[in-house]
Coordinates of C-alpha atoms and ligand atoms in Angstrom, one line a residue:
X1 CA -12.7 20.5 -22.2
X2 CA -16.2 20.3 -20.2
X3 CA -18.3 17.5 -20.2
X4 CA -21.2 18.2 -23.0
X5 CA -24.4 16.8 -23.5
X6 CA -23.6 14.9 -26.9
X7 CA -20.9 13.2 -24.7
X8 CA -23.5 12.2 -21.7
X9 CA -25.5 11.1 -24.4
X10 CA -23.1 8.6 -26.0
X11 CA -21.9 7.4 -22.8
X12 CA -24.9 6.9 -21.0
X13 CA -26.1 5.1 -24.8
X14 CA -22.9 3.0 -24.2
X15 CA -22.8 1.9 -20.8
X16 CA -26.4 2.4 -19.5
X17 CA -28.3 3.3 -16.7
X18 CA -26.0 1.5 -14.3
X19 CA -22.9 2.1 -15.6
X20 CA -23.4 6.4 -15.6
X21 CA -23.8 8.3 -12.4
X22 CA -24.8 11.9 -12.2
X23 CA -27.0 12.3 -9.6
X24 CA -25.0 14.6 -7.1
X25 CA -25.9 12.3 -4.0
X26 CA -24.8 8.6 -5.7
X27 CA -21.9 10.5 -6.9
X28 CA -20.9 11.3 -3.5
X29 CA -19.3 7.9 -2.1
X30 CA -16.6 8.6 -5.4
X31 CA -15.6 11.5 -4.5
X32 CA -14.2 11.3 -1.1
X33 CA -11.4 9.0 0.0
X34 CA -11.9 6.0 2.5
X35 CA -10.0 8.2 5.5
X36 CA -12.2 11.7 4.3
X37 CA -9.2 13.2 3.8
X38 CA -9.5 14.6 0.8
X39 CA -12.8 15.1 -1.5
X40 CA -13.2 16.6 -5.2
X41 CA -15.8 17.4 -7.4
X42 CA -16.8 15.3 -11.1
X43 CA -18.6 15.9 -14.0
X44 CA -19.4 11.8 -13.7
X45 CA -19.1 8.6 -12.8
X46 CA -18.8 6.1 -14.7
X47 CA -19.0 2.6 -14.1
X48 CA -18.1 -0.2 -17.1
X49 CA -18.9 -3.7 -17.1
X50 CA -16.3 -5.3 -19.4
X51 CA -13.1 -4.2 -21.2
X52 CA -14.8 -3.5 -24.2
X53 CA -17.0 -1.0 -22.2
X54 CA -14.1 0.6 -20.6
X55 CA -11.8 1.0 -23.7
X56 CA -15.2 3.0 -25.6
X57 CA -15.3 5.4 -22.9
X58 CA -12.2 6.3 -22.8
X59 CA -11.9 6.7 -26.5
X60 CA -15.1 8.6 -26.0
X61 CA -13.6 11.2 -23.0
X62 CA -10.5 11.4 -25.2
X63 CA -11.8 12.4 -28.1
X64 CA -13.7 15.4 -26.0
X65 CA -10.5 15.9 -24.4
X66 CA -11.9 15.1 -21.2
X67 CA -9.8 13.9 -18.3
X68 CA -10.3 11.0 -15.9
X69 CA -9.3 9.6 -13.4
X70 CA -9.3 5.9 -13.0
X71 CA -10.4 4.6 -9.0
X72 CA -11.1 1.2 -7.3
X73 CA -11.7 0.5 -3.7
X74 CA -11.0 4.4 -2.5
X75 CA -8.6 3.3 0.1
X76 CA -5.5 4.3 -1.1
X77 CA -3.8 7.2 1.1
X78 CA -2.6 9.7 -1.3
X79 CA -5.8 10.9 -2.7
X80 CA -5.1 9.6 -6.1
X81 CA -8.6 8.4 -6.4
X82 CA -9.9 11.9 -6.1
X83 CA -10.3 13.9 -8.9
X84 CA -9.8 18.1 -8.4
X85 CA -12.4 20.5 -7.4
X86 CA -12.6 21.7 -11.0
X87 CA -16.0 19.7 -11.4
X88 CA -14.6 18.9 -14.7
X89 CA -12.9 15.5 -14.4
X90 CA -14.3 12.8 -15.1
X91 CA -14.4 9.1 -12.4
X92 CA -13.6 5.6 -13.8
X93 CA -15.0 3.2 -11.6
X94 CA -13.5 -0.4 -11.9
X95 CA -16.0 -1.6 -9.4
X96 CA -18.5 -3.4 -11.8
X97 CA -15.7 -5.3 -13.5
X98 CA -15.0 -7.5 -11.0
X99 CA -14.8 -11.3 -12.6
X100 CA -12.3 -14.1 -11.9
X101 CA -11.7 -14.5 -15.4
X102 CA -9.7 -18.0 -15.0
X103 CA -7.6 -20.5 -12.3
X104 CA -4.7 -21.8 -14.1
X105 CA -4.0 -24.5 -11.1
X106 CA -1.0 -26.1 -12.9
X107 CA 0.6 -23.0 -14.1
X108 CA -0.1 -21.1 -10.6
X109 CA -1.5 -18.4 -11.8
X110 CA -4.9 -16.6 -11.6
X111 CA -6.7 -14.3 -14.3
X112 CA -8.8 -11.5 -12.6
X113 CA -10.2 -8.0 -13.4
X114 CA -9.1 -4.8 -11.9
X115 CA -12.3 -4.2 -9.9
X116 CA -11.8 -7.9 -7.9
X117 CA -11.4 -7.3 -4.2
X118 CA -8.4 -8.4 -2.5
X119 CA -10.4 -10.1 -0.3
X120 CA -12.1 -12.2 -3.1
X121 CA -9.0 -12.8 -4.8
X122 CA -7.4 -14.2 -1.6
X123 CA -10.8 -16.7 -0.7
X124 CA -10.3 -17.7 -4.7
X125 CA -7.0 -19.1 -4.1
X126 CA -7.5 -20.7 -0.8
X127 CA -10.7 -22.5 -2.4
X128 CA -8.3 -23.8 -5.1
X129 CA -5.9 -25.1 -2.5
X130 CA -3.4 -21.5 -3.5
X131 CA -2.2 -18.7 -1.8
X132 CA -2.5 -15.6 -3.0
X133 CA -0.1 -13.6 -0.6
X134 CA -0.7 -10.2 -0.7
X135 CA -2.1 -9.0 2.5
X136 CA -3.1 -5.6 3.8
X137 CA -5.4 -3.7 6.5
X138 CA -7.8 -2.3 3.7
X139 CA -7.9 -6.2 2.0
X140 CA -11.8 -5.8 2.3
X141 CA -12.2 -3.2 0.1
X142 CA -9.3 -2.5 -1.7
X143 CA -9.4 -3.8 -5.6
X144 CA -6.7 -5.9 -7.3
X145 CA -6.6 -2.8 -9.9
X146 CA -5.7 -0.3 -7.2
X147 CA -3.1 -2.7 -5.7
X148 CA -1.6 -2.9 -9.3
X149 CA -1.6 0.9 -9.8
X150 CA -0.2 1.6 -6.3
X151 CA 2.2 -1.7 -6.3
X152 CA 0.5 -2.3 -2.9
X153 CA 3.1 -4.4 -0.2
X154 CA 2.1 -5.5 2.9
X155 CA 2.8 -7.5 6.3
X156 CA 4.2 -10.4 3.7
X157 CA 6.7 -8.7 0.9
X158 CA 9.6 -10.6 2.9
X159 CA 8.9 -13.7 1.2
X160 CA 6.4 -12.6 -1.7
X161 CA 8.0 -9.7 -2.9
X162 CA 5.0 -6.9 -3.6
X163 CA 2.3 -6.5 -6.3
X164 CA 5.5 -5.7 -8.9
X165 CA 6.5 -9.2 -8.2
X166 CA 3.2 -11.1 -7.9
X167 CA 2.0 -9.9 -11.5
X168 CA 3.1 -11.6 -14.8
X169 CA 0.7 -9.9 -16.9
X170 CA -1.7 -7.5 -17.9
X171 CA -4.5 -5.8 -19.7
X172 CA -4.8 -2.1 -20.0
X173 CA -6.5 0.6 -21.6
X174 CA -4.1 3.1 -23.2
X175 CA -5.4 7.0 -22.8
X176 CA -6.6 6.7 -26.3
X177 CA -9.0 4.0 -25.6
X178 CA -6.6 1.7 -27.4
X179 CA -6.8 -2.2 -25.7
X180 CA -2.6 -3.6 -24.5
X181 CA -3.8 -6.8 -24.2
X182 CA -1.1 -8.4 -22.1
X183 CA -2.0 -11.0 -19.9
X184 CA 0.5 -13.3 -20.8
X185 CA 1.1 -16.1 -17.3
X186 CA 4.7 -16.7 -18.5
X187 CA 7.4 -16.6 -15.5
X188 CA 9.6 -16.0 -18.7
X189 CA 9.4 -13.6 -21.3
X190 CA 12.7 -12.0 -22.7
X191 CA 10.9 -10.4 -25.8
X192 CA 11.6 -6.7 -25.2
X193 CA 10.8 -4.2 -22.6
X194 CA 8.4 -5.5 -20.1
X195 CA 6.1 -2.9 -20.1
X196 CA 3.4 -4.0 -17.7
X197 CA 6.0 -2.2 -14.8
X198 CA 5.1 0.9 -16.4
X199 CA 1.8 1.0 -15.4
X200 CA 2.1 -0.8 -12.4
X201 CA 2.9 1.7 -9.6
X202 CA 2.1 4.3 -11.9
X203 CA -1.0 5.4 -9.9
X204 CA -3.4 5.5 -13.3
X205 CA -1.6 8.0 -15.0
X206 CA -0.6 6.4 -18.1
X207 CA -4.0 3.8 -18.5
X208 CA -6.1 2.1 -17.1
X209 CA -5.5 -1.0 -16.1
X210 CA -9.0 -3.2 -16.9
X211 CA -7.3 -7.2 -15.8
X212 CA -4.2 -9.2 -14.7
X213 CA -2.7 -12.6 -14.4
X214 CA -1.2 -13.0 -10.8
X215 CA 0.6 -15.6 -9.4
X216 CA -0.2 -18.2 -6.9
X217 CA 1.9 -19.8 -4.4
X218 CA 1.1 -22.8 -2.2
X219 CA -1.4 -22.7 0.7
X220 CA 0.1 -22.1 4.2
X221 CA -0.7 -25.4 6.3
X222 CA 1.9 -24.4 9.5
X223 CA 2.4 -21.3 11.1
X224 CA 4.4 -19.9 14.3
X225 CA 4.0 -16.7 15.9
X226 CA 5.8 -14.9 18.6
X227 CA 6.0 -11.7 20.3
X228 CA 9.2 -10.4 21.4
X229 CA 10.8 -7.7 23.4
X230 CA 14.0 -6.1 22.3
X231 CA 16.4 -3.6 23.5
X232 CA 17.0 -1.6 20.2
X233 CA 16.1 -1.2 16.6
X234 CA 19.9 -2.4 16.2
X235 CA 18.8 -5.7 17.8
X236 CA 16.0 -6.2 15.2
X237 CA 17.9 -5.7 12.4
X238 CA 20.8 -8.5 14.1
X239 CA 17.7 -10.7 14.6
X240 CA 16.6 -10.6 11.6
X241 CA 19.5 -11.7 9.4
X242 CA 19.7 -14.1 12.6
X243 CA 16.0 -15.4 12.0
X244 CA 16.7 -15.5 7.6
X245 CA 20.1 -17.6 8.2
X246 CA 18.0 -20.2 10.3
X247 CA 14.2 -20.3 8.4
X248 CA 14.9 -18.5 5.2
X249 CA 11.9 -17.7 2.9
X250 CA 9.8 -19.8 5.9
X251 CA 10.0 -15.7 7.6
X252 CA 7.2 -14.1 6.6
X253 CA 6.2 -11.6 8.9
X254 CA 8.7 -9.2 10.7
X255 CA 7.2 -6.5 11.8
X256 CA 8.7 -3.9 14.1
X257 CA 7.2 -1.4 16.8
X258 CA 8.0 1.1 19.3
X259 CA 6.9 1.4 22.7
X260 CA 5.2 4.6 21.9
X261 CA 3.0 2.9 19.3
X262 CA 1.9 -0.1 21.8
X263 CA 1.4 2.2 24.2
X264 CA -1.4 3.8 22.2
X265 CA -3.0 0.7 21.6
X266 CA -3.2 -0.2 24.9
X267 CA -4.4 3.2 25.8
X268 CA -7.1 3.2 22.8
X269 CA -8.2 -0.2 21.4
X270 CA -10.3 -2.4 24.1
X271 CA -9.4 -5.5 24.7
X272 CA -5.7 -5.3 23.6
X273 CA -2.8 -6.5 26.5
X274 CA 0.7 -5.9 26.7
X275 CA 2.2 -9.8 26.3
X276 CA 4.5 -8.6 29.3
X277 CA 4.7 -7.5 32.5
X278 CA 7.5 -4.9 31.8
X279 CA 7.9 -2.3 29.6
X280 CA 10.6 -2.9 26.7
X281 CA 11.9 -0.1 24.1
X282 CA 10.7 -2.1 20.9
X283 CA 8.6 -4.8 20.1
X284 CA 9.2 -7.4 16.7
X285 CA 6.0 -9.7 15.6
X286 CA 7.6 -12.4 14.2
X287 CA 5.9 -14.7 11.7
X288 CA 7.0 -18.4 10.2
X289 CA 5.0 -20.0 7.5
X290 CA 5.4 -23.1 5.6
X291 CA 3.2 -25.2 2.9
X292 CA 4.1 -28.3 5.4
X293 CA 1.8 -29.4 7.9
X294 CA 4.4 -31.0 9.1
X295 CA 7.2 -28.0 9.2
X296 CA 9.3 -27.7 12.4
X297 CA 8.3 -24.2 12.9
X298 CA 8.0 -24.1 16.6
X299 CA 11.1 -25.4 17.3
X300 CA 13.1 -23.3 15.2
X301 CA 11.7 -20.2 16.1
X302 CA 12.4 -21.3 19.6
X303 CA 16.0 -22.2 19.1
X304 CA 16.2 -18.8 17.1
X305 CA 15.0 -17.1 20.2
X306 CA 17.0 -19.0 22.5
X307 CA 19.8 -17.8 20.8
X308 CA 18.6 -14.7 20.8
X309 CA 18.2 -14.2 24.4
X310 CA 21.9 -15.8 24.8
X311 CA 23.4 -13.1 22.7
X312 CA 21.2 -10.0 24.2
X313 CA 19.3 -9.6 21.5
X314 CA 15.9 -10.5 22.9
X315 CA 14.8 -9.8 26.3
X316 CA 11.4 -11.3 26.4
X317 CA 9.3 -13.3 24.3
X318 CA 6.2 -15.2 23.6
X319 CA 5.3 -17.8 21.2
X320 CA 1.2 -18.4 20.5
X321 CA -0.1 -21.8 21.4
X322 CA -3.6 -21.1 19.9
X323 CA -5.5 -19.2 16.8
X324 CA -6.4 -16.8 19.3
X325 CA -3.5 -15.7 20.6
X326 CA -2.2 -15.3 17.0
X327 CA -5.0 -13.2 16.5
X328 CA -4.8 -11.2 19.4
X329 CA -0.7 -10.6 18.5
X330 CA -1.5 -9.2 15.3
X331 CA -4.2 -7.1 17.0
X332 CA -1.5 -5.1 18.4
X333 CA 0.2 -4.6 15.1
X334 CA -2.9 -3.6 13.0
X335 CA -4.2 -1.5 15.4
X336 CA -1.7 1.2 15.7
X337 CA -3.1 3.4 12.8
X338 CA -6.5 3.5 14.5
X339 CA -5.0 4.1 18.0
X340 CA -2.8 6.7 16.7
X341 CA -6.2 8.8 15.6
X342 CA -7.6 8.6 19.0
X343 CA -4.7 11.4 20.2
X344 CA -5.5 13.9 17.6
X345 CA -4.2 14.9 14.2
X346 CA -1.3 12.9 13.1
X347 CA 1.8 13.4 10.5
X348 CA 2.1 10.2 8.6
X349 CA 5.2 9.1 6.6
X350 CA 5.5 6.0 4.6
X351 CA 9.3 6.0 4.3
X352 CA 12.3 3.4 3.2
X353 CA 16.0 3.4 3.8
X354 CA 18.5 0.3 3.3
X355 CA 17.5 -2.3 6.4
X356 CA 21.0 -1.7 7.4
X357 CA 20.7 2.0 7.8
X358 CA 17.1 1.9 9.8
X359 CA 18.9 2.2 13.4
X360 CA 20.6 5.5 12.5
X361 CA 17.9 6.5 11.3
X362 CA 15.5 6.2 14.2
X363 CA 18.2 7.5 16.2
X364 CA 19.5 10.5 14.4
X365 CA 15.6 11.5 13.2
X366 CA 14.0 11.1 16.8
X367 CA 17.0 13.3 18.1
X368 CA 16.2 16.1 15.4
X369 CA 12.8 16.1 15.9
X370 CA 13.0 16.3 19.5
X371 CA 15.0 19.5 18.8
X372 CA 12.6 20.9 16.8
X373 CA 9.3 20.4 18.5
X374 CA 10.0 18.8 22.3
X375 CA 8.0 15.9 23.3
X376 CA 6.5 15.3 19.8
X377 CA 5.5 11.5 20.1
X378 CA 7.0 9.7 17.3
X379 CA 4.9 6.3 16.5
X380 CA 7.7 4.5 14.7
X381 CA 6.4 0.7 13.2
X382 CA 7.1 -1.1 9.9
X383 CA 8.0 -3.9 8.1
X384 CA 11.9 -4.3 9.1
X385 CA 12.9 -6.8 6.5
X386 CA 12.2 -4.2 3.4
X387 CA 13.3 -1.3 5.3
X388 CA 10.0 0.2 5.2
X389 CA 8.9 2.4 8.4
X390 CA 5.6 3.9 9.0
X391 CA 7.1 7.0 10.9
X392 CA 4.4 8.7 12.2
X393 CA 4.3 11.9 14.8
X394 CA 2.1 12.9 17.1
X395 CA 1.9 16.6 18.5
X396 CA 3.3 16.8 22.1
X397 CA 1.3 16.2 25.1
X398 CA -0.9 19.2 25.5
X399 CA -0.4 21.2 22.3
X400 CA -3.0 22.7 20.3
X401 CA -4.0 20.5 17.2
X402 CA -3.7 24.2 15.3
X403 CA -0.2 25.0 16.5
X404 CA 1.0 21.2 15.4
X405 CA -0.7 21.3 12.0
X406 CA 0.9 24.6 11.2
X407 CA 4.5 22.6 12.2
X408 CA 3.8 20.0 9.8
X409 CA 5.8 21.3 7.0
X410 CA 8.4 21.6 8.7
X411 CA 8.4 18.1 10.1
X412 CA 8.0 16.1 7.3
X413 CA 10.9 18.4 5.7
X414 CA 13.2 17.0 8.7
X415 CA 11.9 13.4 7.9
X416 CA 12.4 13.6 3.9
X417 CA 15.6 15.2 4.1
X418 CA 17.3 12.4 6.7
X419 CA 15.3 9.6 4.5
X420 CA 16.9 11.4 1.3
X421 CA 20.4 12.1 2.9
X422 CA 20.3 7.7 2.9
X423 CA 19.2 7.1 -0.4
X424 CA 15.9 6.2 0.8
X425 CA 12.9 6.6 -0.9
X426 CA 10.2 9.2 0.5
X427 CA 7.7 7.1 0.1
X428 CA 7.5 2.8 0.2
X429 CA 4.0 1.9 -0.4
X430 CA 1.3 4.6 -0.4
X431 CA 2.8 6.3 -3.4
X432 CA 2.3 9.8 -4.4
X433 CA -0.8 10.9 -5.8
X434 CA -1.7 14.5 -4.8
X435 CA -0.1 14.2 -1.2
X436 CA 3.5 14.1 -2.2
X437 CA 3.1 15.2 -6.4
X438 CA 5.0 18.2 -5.2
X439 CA 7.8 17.1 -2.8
X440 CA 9.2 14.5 -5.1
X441 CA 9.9 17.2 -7.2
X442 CA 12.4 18.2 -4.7
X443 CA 13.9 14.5 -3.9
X444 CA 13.5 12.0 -6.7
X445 CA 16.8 12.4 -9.1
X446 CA 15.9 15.0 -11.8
X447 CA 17.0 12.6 -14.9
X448 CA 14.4 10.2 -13.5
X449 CA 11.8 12.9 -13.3
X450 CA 12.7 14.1 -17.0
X451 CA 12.5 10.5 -17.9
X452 CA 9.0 9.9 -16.1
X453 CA 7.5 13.0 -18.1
X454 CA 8.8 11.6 -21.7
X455 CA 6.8 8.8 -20.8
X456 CA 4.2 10.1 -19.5
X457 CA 4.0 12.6 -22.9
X458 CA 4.4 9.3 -25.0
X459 CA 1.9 7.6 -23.5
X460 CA -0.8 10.1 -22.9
X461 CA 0.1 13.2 -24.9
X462 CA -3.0 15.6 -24.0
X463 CA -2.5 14.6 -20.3
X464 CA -5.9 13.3 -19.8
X465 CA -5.2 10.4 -17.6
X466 CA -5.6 11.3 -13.9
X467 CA -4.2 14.8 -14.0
X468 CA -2.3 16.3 -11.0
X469 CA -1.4 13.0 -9.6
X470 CA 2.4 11.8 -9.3
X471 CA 3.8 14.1 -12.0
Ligands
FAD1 C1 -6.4 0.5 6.7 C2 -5.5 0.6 5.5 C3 -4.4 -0.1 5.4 C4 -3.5 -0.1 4.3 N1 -2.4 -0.8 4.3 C5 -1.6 -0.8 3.2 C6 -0.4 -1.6 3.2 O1 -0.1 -2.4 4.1 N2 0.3 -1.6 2.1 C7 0.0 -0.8 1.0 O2 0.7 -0.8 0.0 N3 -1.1 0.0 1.0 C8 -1.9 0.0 2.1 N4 -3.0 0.8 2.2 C9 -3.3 1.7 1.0 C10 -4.3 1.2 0.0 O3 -5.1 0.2 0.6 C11 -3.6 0.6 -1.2 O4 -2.9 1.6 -1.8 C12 -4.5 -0.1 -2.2 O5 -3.7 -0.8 -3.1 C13 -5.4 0.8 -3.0 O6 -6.4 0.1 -3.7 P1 -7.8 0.7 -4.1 O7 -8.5 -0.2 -4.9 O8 -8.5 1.2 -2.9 O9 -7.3 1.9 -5.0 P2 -7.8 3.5 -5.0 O10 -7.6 4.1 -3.7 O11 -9.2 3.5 -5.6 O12 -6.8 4.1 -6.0 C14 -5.4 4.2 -5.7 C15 -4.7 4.7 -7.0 O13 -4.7 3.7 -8.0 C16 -5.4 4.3 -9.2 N5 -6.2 3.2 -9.7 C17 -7.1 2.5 -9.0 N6 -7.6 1.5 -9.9 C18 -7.0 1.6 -11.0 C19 -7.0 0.9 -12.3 N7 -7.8 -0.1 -12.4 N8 -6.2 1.3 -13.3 C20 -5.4 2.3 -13.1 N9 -5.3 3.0 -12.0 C21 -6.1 2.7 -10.9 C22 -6.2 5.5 -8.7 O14 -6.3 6.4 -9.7 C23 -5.3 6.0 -7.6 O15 -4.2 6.8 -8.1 C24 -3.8 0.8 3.3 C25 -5.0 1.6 3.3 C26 -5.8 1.5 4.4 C27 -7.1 2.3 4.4

């Protein structure tokens, strides 16, 4: 059903001048993605300030028949935030509700709304002496409720887990308009299903969620950081059980790349080094942290390296004896995505396989899609220690951006169907949204699928909550 008048009339009498955008031009920055890679078209935006708001809108749009779709921070890279070019749907801004409702210091937890940046969120803990771990590029603007819907990861799920892990409750507004009001801070709760997983990952298709209660950890007070150079992806994944049997939860960051991908930093970002004086095939960041001041970081990771070196699985390495070269290491890390864009249009893929399995599949992947488009520039990076690869191509050296877009199907067939053939999972953090809606069709395990509908049907019968997204 279309937006009608008596419905713009009760919302903008609920929610006000500042909570209701129509005006084509302050519409605009809600209906384009943070990468402008894909826009849409709205009837509205709408902007609540509290739950209560929130919940009467969407009772409002429901009983119109309306559909909306719920957005935060606009960073995600599906284009779930997006409505279609219909005109018709309807945005849900989370951005006004954006409150640190409470700081439960004894019970480590943290009570926030769904429009609280990440960034926020993480100075909130710190000032209470608390970290709150998750950690990504787009932390400045990204929202806690847009973590929550796309259970965000990060350069720190080794030890944290991701958002699924860091949440113990939540509030949500059913498609309805009906309030869940679960924000429970219990680390047990064996009382039925534990339904806040539903609607976390769930990319706002079954509600929307309007608060959580997170959990804190302790603050970091020791840190060590190296750069090392290995010979293979094999060798990573040897060093990293090596680095887990040694430090255990103190490993935090593991983050692999290829030489491709540093060589486009180098190329692209100024400023940036290469640690070493020699090229090497892969490249592993390696982070410890520890709530100690007095942890014995340093010399473990040493010894670990030592060892390394002994047994051929490092060649080179570098440990940072300032903030600044901590800085600068991660640099390299962070700036792949942007250095990548410098050498025209790219084919990203957010992929996981078992961590066991992630040398054959660099291996046998590279080889196939060196077959099937020679000297395609595969810029291969990601978090080793959840088996999670950002497996991204560039077209070859010279090739027409026209003649490698029109390849693209046919590449990121090749890299679904060796992820698939290892039980991996097509995509790790990014989620679905409208980029990949229709080729999990093809991969994901058709009970699940049949499963995922019920829900959905259960949940939001008139299929009102962010249409054409995941499903
Ligand atoms: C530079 C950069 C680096 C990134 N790095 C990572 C990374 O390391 N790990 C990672 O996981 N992601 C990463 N991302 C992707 C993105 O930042 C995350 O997906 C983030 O969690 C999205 O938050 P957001 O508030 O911007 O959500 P949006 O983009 O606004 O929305 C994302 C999805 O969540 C839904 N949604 C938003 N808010 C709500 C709500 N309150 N209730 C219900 N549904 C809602 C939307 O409908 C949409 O489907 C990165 C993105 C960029 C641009």
């Amino acid at each position: 059903m279309a937006v009608d008048n008596v419905l713009i009339e009760r919302l903008q009498a609920l929610l006000g001048e500042t909570g209701l955008i129509r005006d084509p031009q302050r519409m605009a920055p809600y209906l384009c993605d943070w990468r402008k890679a894909y826009r849409g078209r709205a009837a509205l935006v709408l902007r609540p300030a509290s739950t209560g708001e929130a919940a009467a809108a969407v009772r409002l749009c429901h009983e119109a028949g309306v559909p909306l779709v719920p957005q935060g921070g606009n960073t995600g890279l599906c284009g779930g935030s997006i409505p279609d070019d219909s005109g018709e749907q309807v945005v849900l801004s989370l951005s006004r509700m954006n409150r640190i409702r409470a700081l439960d210091v004894q019970n480590d937890t943290v009570t926030v709304e769904a429009g609280v940046i990440l960034a926020q969120l993480q100075a909130a803990a710190a000032e209470a002496g608390r970290l709150f771990p998750l950690s990504l590029g787009a932390e400045g603007s990204c929202t806690v409720g847009g973590n929550l819907a796309t259970n965000a990861g990060g350069t720190a799920v080794l030890r944290y887990g991701n958002m699924r892990e860091l949440t113990l409750g939540l509030e949500v507004v059913l498609p309805d308009g009906q309030v869940w009001n679960g924000l429970r801070g219990l680390r047990k709760d064996n009382t039925g299903y534990d339904l806040k997983q539903l609607f976390i990952g769930a990319e706002g298709t079954l509600g929307v969620i309007t608060a959580a209660v997170l959990k804190l950890y302790p603050a970091i007070r020791s840190r060590a950081t190296a750069w090392t150079a290995l010979p293979s992806a094999e060798a990573a994944v040897a060093l990293i059980g090596a680095l887990r049997a040694r430090c255990g939860d103190r490993l935090t960051g593991f983050e692999l790349m290829s030489r491709q991908s540093l060589e486009f930093v180098l190329r692209h970002l100024p400023g940036c080094s290469d640690p070493f004086a020699e090229p090497h095939p892969w490249y592993v960041l390696i982070e410890l942290s520890d709530p100690s001041a007095e942890a014995a970081l340093g010399e473990w990771l040493e010894a670990s390296l030592g060892e390394g070196f002994e047994s051929g699985l490092v060649r080179d390495a570098v440990i940072a004896t300032s903030e600044a070269q901590v800085a600068a290491l991660w640099a390299l890390r962070e700036g792949i995505s942007e250095a990548q864009n410098h050498e025209g249009p790219s084919l990203k893929h957010d992929i996981t396989v078992p961590i066991s399995l992630i040398p054959e599949f660099i291996a046998s992947t590279g080889a196939r899609l060196e077959q099937a488009l020679p000297g395609v520039r595969i810029v291969c990076y990601g978090h080793v220690g959840d088996g999670n690869l950002h497996y991204n191509l560039s077209k070859p050296p010279g090739m027409e951006d026209a003649a490698f877009k029109s390849r693209q199907p046919q590449l990121t067939t090749l890299v679904f169907d060796a992820t698939s053939a290892m039980h991996g999972s097509i995509s790790a953090e990014h989620g679905l949204g409208q980029a990949k809606r229709d080729a999990v069709r093809h991969y994901k395990d058709p009970v699940e699928q049949a499963l995922m509908r019920a829900l959905k049907h259960t949940l939001d019968p008139r299929g009102l909550m962010n249409p054409g997204k995941v499903l």
